[in-house]
């Protein structure tokens, strides 16, 4: 594993650009990704020194972009450039535990088996793509939302086992990125910021800003 001491976001971005040059429209995204990677590396260094996961929150970010914009590709190339194990999960294909199909814990178990060693796996960057599909109601499997919530609690996630003894995946050192198109999110945000109701202090505050003489 490459020595990563004092690796800044600029260092990470430079290393990635030796492998792939982002399009002009992707540069802001790549720069933000490099910041997350830098935080992830620094956090694991501090945890090696004795800091706990409670003292150092897990780096997490939401990537909002239509399918086919290069989200996964750039994350993968950045991870390769600094020697970090990368896990990509398509959330639209997940099922909840106990249903026929593949659950999140099973995907993570498979990724653990493909990592070069346990230490590399425990410091993975996990990209949950199409995470907005988890919010689709009316399906018969819930798309693994419970396991997703377990991820953000850190610690360990139980995985399926052929034996009666439970096996666990440590995820407290992960960095987690959530990706999706989130269609209609702009309208949802607009409605929450500018509701039509005239209840409570918000309406008074808005009136004061727009028509101070009326108060």
PDB file of C-alpha atoms in Angstrom:
ATOM      1  CA  UNK A   1       0.000   0.000   0.000  1.00  0.00           C
ATOM      2  CA  UNK A   2       1.292   3.415  -0.935  1.00  0.00           C
ATOM      3  CA  UNK A   3       2.508   5.701   1.840  1.00  0.00           C
ATOM      4  CA  UNK A   4      -0.138   8.378   2.306  1.00  0.00           C
ATOM      5  CA  UNK A   5       1.255  10.619   5.041  1.00  0.00           C
ATOM      6  CA  UNK A   6       0.197  14.255   4.638  1.00  0.00           C
ATOM      7  CA  UNK A   7      -1.568  13.527   1.333  1.00  0.00           C
ATOM      8  CA  UNK A   8      -3.660  16.577   0.502  1.00  0.00           C
ATOM      9  CA  UNK A   9      -6.650  16.853  -1.817  1.00  0.00           C
ATOM     10  CA  UNK A  10      -4.387  18.492  -4.402  1.00  0.00           C
ATOM     11  CA  UNK A  11      -1.955  15.572  -4.212  1.00  0.00           C
ATOM     12  CA  UNK A  12      -4.780  13.085  -4.743  1.00  0.00           C
ATOM     13  CA  UNK A  13      -6.246  15.017  -7.661  1.00  0.00           C
ATOM     14  CA  UNK A  14      -2.826  15.225  -9.293  1.00  0.00           C
ATOM     15  CA  UNK A  15      -2.288  11.479  -8.913  1.00  0.00           C
ATOM     16  CA  UNK A  16      -5.685  10.704 -10.421  1.00  0.00           C
ATOM     17  CA  UNK A  17      -5.046  12.999 -13.386  1.00  0.00           C
ATOM     18  CA  UNK A  18      -2.003  10.903 -14.279  1.00  0.00           C
ATOM     19  CA  UNK A  19      -4.492   8.118 -15.056  1.00  0.00           C
ATOM     20  CA  UNK A  20      -7.433  10.078 -16.437  1.00  0.00           C
ATOM     21  CA  UNK A  21      -8.156  13.730 -17.253  1.00  0.00           C
ATOM     22  CA  UNK A  22     -11.659  14.761 -16.141  1.00  0.00           C
ATOM     23  CA  UNK A  23     -13.835  16.669 -18.569  1.00  0.00           C
ATOM     24  CA  UNK A  24     -14.214  20.393 -17.801  1.00  0.00           C
ATOM     25  CA  UNK A  25     -17.741  19.681 -16.544  1.00  0.00           C
ATOM     26  CA  UNK A  26     -16.344  17.060 -14.150  1.00  0.00           C
ATOM     27  CA  UNK A  27     -13.546  19.103 -12.572  1.00  0.00           C
ATOM     28  CA  UNK A  28     -15.589  20.512  -9.683  1.00  0.00           C
ATOM     29  CA  UNK A  29     -16.821  16.998  -8.902  1.00  0.00           C
ATOM     30  CA  UNK A  30     -13.284  15.561  -9.069  1.00  0.00           C
ATOM     31  CA  UNK A  31     -11.970  18.298  -6.770  1.00  0.00           C
ATOM     32  CA  UNK A  32     -14.673  17.592  -4.195  1.00  0.00           C
ATOM     33  CA  UNK A  33     -13.951  13.864  -4.445  1.00  0.00           C
ATOM     34  CA  UNK A  34     -10.270  14.501  -3.747  1.00  0.00           C
ATOM     35  CA  UNK A  35     -11.239  16.372  -0.577  1.00  0.00           C
ATOM     36  CA  UNK A  36     -13.327  13.404   0.626  1.00  0.00           C
ATOM     37  CA  UNK A  37     -10.469  11.002  -0.119  1.00  0.00           C
ATOM     38  CA  UNK A  38      -8.027  13.211   1.770  1.00  0.00           C
ATOM     39  CA  UNK A  39     -10.344  13.328   4.780  1.00  0.00           C
ATOM     40  CA  UNK A  40     -10.730   9.549   4.611  1.00  0.00           C
ATOM     41  CA  UNK A  41      -6.987   8.923   4.555  1.00  0.00           C
ATOM     42  CA  UNK A  42      -6.308  11.393   7.369  1.00  0.00           C
ATOM     43  CA  UNK A  43      -9.109   9.943   9.503  1.00  0.00           C
ATOM     44  CA  UNK A  44      -7.660   6.432   9.258  1.00  0.00           C
ATOM     45  CA  UNK A  45      -4.229   7.734  10.180  1.00  0.00           C
ATOM     46  CA  UNK A  46      -5.679   9.342  13.305  1.00  0.00           C
ATOM     47  CA  UNK A  47      -7.570   6.150  14.178  1.00  0.00           C
ATOM     48  CA  UNK A  48      -4.279   4.267  13.911  1.00  0.00           C
ATOM     49  CA  UNK A  49      -2.974   6.684  16.541  1.00  0.00           C
ATOM     50  CA  UNK A  50      -5.776   5.836  18.953  1.00  0.00           C
ATOM     51  CA  UNK A  51      -8.686   8.106  18.058  1.00  0.00           C
ATOM     52  CA  UNK A  52     -12.100   6.434  18.011  1.00  0.00           C
ATOM     53  CA  UNK A  53     -14.887   6.485  15.428  1.00  0.00           C
ATOM     54  CA  UNK A  54     -16.994   8.554  17.829  1.00  0.00           C
ATOM     55  CA  UNK A  55     -14.341  11.273  17.811  1.00  0.00           C
ATOM     56  CA  UNK A  56     -13.891  11.162  14.039  1.00  0.00           C
ATOM     57  CA  UNK A  57     -17.136  11.092  12.008  1.00  0.00           C
ATOM     58  CA  UNK A  58     -17.177   8.935   8.880  1.00  0.00           C
ATOM     59  CA  UNK A  59     -16.594  10.984   5.677  1.00  0.00           C
ATOM     60  CA  UNK A  60     -19.825  10.920   3.676  1.00  0.00           C
ATOM     61  CA  UNK A  61     -21.106  12.804   0.641  1.00  0.00           C
ATOM     62  CA  UNK A  62     -24.061  12.716  -1.757  1.00  0.00           C
ATOM     63  CA  UNK A  63     -23.363  12.879  -5.489  1.00  0.00           C
ATOM     64  CA  UNK A  64     -26.349  14.105  -7.499  1.00  0.00           C
ATOM     65  CA  UNK A  65     -26.016  13.571 -11.263  1.00  0.00           C
ATOM     66  CA  UNK A  66     -27.858  11.751 -14.064  1.00  0.00           C
ATOM     67  CA  UNK A  67     -26.777   8.262 -15.060  1.00  0.00           C
ATOM     68  CA  UNK A  68     -23.817   8.203 -17.449  1.00  0.00           C
ATOM     69  CA  UNK A  69     -22.029  11.318 -16.187  1.00  0.00           C
ATOM     70  CA  UNK A  70     -18.904   9.452 -15.037  1.00  0.00           C
ATOM     71  CA  UNK A  71     -19.543   9.389 -11.272  1.00  0.00           C
ATOM     72  CA  UNK A  72     -18.425   5.812 -10.706  1.00  0.00           C
ATOM     73  CA  UNK A  73     -15.548   5.988 -13.174  1.00  0.00           C
ATOM     74  CA  UNK A  74     -13.872   8.971 -11.522  1.00  0.00           C
ATOM     75  CA  UNK A  75     -14.253   7.539  -8.013  1.00  0.00           C
ATOM     76  CA  UNK A  76     -12.756   4.248  -9.165  1.00  0.00           C
ATOM     77  CA  UNK A  77      -9.794   5.945 -10.860  1.00  0.00           C
ATOM     78  CA  UNK A  78      -9.140   8.140  -7.841  1.00  0.00           C
ATOM     79  CA  UNK A  79      -9.176   5.113  -5.548  1.00  0.00           C
ATOM     80  CA  UNK A  80      -6.773   3.262  -7.849  1.00  0.00           C
ATOM     81  CA  UNK A  81      -4.414   6.237  -7.961  1.00  0.00           C
ATOM     82  CA  UNK A  82      -3.870   6.220  -4.181  1.00  0.00           C
ATOM     83  CA  UNK A  83      -4.216   2.476  -3.570  1.00  0.00           C
ATOM     84  CA  UNK A  84      -7.545   2.519  -1.738  1.00  0.00           C
ATOM     85  CA  UNK A  85      -9.900  -0.439  -2.062  1.00  0.00           C
ATOM     86  CA  UNK A  86     -13.045   0.641  -3.917  1.00  0.00           C
ATOM     87  CA  UNK A  87     -16.471  -0.966  -3.529  1.00  0.00           C
ATOM     88  CA  UNK A  88     -19.364  -0.066  -5.822  1.00  0.00           C
ATOM     89  CA  UNK A  89     -22.892  -1.255  -5.058  1.00  0.00           C
ATOM     90  CA  UNK A  90     -25.864  -0.681  -7.370  1.00  0.00           C
ATOM     91  CA  UNK A  91     -28.643  -0.097  -4.848  1.00  0.00           C
ATOM     92  CA  UNK A  92     -31.364  -0.600  -7.456  1.00  0.00           C
ATOM     93  CA  UNK A  93     -30.549  -4.322  -7.421  1.00  0.00           C
ATOM     94  CA  UNK A  94     -30.493  -4.840  -3.656  1.00  0.00           C
ATOM     95  CA  UNK A  95     -33.036  -6.784  -1.629  1.00  0.00           C
ATOM     96  CA  UNK A  96     -33.594  -6.869   2.126  1.00  0.00           C
ATOM     97  CA  UNK A  97     -32.204  -9.682   4.257  1.00  0.00           C
ATOM     98  CA  UNK A  98     -34.238 -12.884   3.895  1.00  0.00           C
ATOM     99  CA  UNK A  99     -35.559 -12.149   0.400  1.00  0.00           C
ATOM    100  CA  UNK A 100     -34.443 -13.840  -2.788  1.00  0.00           C
ATOM    101  CA  UNK A 101     -31.622 -11.837  -4.387  1.00  0.00           C
ATOM    102  CA  UNK A 102     -28.492 -10.101  -3.142  1.00  0.00           C
ATOM    103  CA  UNK A 103     -28.478  -8.009   0.033  1.00  0.00           C
ATOM    104  CA  UNK A 104     -26.091  -5.216   0.957  1.00  0.00           C
ATOM    105  CA  UNK A 105     -24.324  -7.361   3.534  1.00  0.00           C
ATOM    106  CA  UNK A 106     -23.716 -10.060   0.892  1.00  0.00           C
ATOM    107  CA  UNK A 107     -22.267  -7.471  -1.495  1.00  0.00           C
ATOM    108  CA  UNK A 108     -19.947  -6.234   1.230  1.00  0.00           C
ATOM    109  CA  UNK A 109     -18.899  -9.779   2.062  1.00  0.00           C
ATOM    110  CA  UNK A 110     -18.010 -10.386  -1.589  1.00  0.00           C
ATOM    111  CA  UNK A 111     -15.995  -7.175  -1.677  1.00  0.00           C
ATOM    112  CA  UNK A 112     -14.115  -8.269   1.413  1.00  0.00           C
ATOM    113  CA  UNK A 113     -13.133 -11.507  -0.284  1.00  0.00           C
ATOM    114  CA  UNK A 114     -11.799  -9.583  -3.309  1.00  0.00           C
ATOM    115  CA  UNK A 115      -9.644  -7.170  -1.256  1.00  0.00           C
ATOM    116  CA  UNK A 116      -5.938  -7.901  -1.078  1.00  0.00           C
ATOM    117  CA  UNK A 117      -6.027  -8.029   2.722  1.00  0.00           C
ATOM    118  CA  UNK A 118      -8.277  -7.272   5.683  1.00  0.00           C
ATOM    119  CA  UNK A 119      -6.643  -3.902   6.416  1.00  0.00           C
ATOM    120  CA  UNK A 120      -7.216  -2.689   2.871  1.00  0.00           C
ATOM    121  CA  UNK A 121     -10.845  -3.794   3.026  1.00  0.00           C
ATOM    122  CA  UNK A 122     -11.555  -2.025   6.318  1.00  0.00           C
ATOM    123  CA  UNK A 123     -10.340   1.268   4.791  1.00  0.00           C
ATOM    124  CA  UNK A 124     -12.474   1.005   1.672  1.00  0.00           C
ATOM    125  CA  UNK A 125     -14.309   3.772  -0.114  1.00  0.00           C
ATOM    126  CA  UNK A 126     -17.862   2.530  -0.624  1.00  0.00           C
ATOM    127  CA  UNK A 127     -19.949   4.039  -3.425  1.00  0.00           C
ATOM    128  CA  UNK A 128     -23.676   3.322  -3.171  1.00  0.00           C
ATOM    129  CA  UNK A 129     -24.937   4.164  -6.643  1.00  0.00           C
ATOM    130  CA  UNK A 130     -28.625   4.648  -7.496  1.00  0.00           C
ATOM    131  CA  UNK A 131     -29.278   5.127  -3.782  1.00  0.00           C
ATOM    132  CA  UNK A 132     -32.369   7.162  -4.597  1.00  0.00           C
ATOM    133  CA  UNK A 133     -33.978   3.905  -5.756  1.00  0.00           C
ATOM    134  CA  UNK A 134     -34.031   2.758  -2.129  1.00  0.00           C
ATOM    135  CA  UNK A 135     -36.796   5.275  -1.522  1.00  0.00           C
ATOM    136  CA  UNK A 136     -39.163   3.608  -4.004  1.00  0.00           C
ATOM    137  CA  UNK A 137     -42.254   2.460  -2.180  1.00  0.00           C
ATOM    138  CA  UNK A 138     -44.450  -0.428  -3.237  1.00  0.00           C
ATOM    139  CA  UNK A 139     -41.773  -3.029  -3.984  1.00  0.00           C
ATOM    140  CA  UNK A 140     -41.675  -6.271  -2.016  1.00  0.00           C
ATOM    141  CA  UNK A 141     -38.162  -6.080  -0.689  1.00  0.00           C
ATOM    142  CA  UNK A 142     -37.492  -2.624   0.710  1.00  0.00           C
ATOM    143  CA  UNK A 143     -34.128  -2.582  -1.105  1.00  0.00           C
ATOM    144  CA  UNK A 144     -32.005  -3.096   1.981  1.00  0.00           C
ATOM    145  CA  UNK A 145     -32.742   0.212   3.726  1.00  0.00           C
ATOM    146  CA  UNK A 146     -32.174  -1.332   7.170  1.00  0.00           C
ATOM    147  CA  UNK A 147     -28.655  -2.408   6.287  1.00  0.00           C
ATOM    148  CA  UNK A 148     -27.939   0.994   4.801  1.00  0.00           C
ATOM    149  CA  UNK A 149     -28.840   2.635   8.093  1.00  0.00           C
ATOM    150  CA  UNK A 150     -26.550   0.190   9.894  1.00  0.00           C
ATOM    151  CA  UNK A 151     -23.673   1.413   7.746  1.00  0.00           C
ATOM    152  CA  UNK A 152     -23.982   4.953   9.053  1.00  0.00           C
ATOM    153  CA  UNK A 153     -24.002   3.706  12.628  1.00  0.00           C
ATOM    154  CA  UNK A 154     -20.491   2.383  12.043  1.00  0.00           C
ATOM    155  CA  UNK A 155     -19.197  -0.625  13.936  1.00  0.00           C
ATOM    156  CA  UNK A 156     -19.985  -3.968  12.313  1.00  0.00           C
ATOM    157  CA  UNK A 157     -22.684  -5.398  10.053  1.00  0.00           C
ATOM    158  CA  UNK A 158     -23.813  -9.014  10.381  1.00  0.00           C
ATOM    159  CA  UNK A 159     -23.566 -11.077   7.204  1.00  0.00           C
ATOM    160  CA  UNK A 160     -25.114 -14.352   6.132  1.00  0.00           C
ATOM    161  CA  UNK A 161     -23.234 -17.472   7.090  1.00  0.00           C
ATOM    162  CA  UNK A 162     -23.589 -21.180   6.328  1.00  0.00           C
ATOM    163  CA  UNK A 163     -22.842 -21.942   9.950  1.00  0.00           C
ATOM    164  CA  UNK A 164     -24.910 -20.932  12.964  1.00  0.00           C
ATOM    165  CA  UNK A 165     -22.204 -18.529  14.138  1.00  0.00           C
ATOM    166  CA  UNK A 166     -22.710 -14.971  12.962  1.00  0.00           C
ATOM    167  CA  UNK A 167     -19.992 -13.299  10.914  1.00  0.00           C
ATOM    168  CA  UNK A 168     -19.477  -9.551  10.908  1.00  0.00           C
ATOM    169  CA  UNK A 169     -18.040  -6.950   8.551  1.00  0.00           C
ATOM    170  CA  UNK A 170     -16.252  -3.982  10.134  1.00  0.00           C
ATOM    171  CA  UNK A 171     -17.292  -0.718   8.439  1.00  0.00           C
ATOM    172  CA  UNK A 172     -16.259   1.941  10.954  1.00  0.00           C
ATOM    173  CA  UNK A 173     -13.259   2.986   8.831  1.00  0.00           C
ATOM    174  CA  UNK A 174     -15.155   3.253   5.560  1.00  0.00           C
ATOM    175  CA  UNK A 175     -15.803   6.436   3.611  1.00  0.00           C
ATOM    176  CA  UNK A 176     -19.266   6.347   2.060  1.00  0.00           C
ATOM    177  CA  UNK A 177     -20.422   8.137  -1.078  1.00  0.00           C
ATOM    178  CA  UNK A 178     -24.064   8.100  -2.158  1.00  0.00           C
ATOM    179  CA  UNK A 179     -24.913   8.607  -5.810  1.00  0.00           C
ATOM    180  CA  UNK A 180     -28.106   8.979  -7.772  1.00  0.00           C
ATOM    181  CA  UNK A 181     -30.156  11.052 -10.176  1.00  0.00           C
ATOM    182  CA  UNK A 182     -32.627  12.130  -7.453  1.00  0.00           C
ATOM    183  CA  UNK A 183     -35.154  13.186 -10.070  1.00  0.00           C
ATOM    184  CA  UNK A 184     -37.431  15.941  -8.837  1.00  0.00           C
ATOM    185  CA  UNK A 185     -35.221  16.846  -5.876  1.00  0.00           C
ATOM    186  CA  UNK A 186     -35.053  20.506  -6.953  1.00  0.00           C
ATOM    187  CA  UNK A 187     -38.835  20.798  -6.671  1.00  0.00           C
ATOM    188  CA  UNK A 188     -38.846  19.067  -3.282  1.00  0.00           C
ATOM    189  CA  UNK A 189     -36.223  21.475  -1.967  1.00  0.00           C
ATOM    190  CA  UNK A 190     -38.093  24.459  -3.398  1.00  0.00           C
ATOM    191  CA  UNK A 191     -41.307  23.426  -1.667  1.00  0.00           C
ATOM    192  CA  UNK A 192     -39.533  22.986   1.653  1.00  0.00           C
ATOM    193  CA  UNK A 193     -37.754  26.322   1.432  1.00  0.00           C
ATOM    194  CA  UNK A 194     -40.794  28.240   0.175  1.00  0.00           C
ATOM    195  CA  UNK A 195     -43.902  26.526   1.554  1.00  0.00           C
ATOM    196  CA  UNK A 196     -47.342  27.892   0.688  1.00  0.00           C
ATOM    197  CA  UNK A 197     -48.616  27.703   4.260  1.00  0.00           C
ATOM    198  CA  UNK A 198     -48.761  30.819   6.419  1.00  0.00           C
ATOM    199  CA  UNK A 199     -48.206  29.169   9.753  1.00  0.00           C
ATOM    200  CA  UNK A 200     -45.620  30.000  12.405  1.00  0.00           C
ATOM    201  CA  UNK A 201     -42.592  32.222  12.479  1.00  0.00           C
ATOM    202  CA  UNK A 202     -41.415  31.413   8.961  1.00  0.00           C
ATOM    203  CA  UNK A 203     -44.192  33.443   7.338  1.00  0.00           C
ATOM    204  CA  UNK A 204     -43.530  36.395   9.622  1.00  0.00           C
ATOM    205  CA  UNK A 205     -39.847  36.260   8.813  1.00  0.00           C
ATOM    206  CA  UNK A 206     -40.526  36.119   5.056  1.00  0.00           C
ATOM    207  CA  UNK A 207     -42.927  39.075   5.323  1.00  0.00           C
ATOM    208  CA  UNK A 208     -40.329  41.066   7.218  1.00  0.00           C
ATOM    209  CA  UNK A 209     -37.794  40.470   4.467  1.00  0.00           C
ATOM    210  CA  UNK A 210     -40.093  41.250   1.529  1.00  0.00           C
ATOM    211  CA  UNK A 211     -42.355  43.927   3.041  1.00  0.00           C
ATOM    212  CA  UNK A 212     -40.842  45.289   6.257  1.00  0.00           C
ATOM    213  CA  UNK A 213     -43.385  48.112   6.399  1.00  0.00           C
ATOM    214  CA  UNK A 214     -46.247  45.655   6.884  1.00  0.00           C
ATOM    215  CA  UNK A 215     -44.974  44.512  10.277  1.00  0.00           C
TER     216      UNK A 215
END
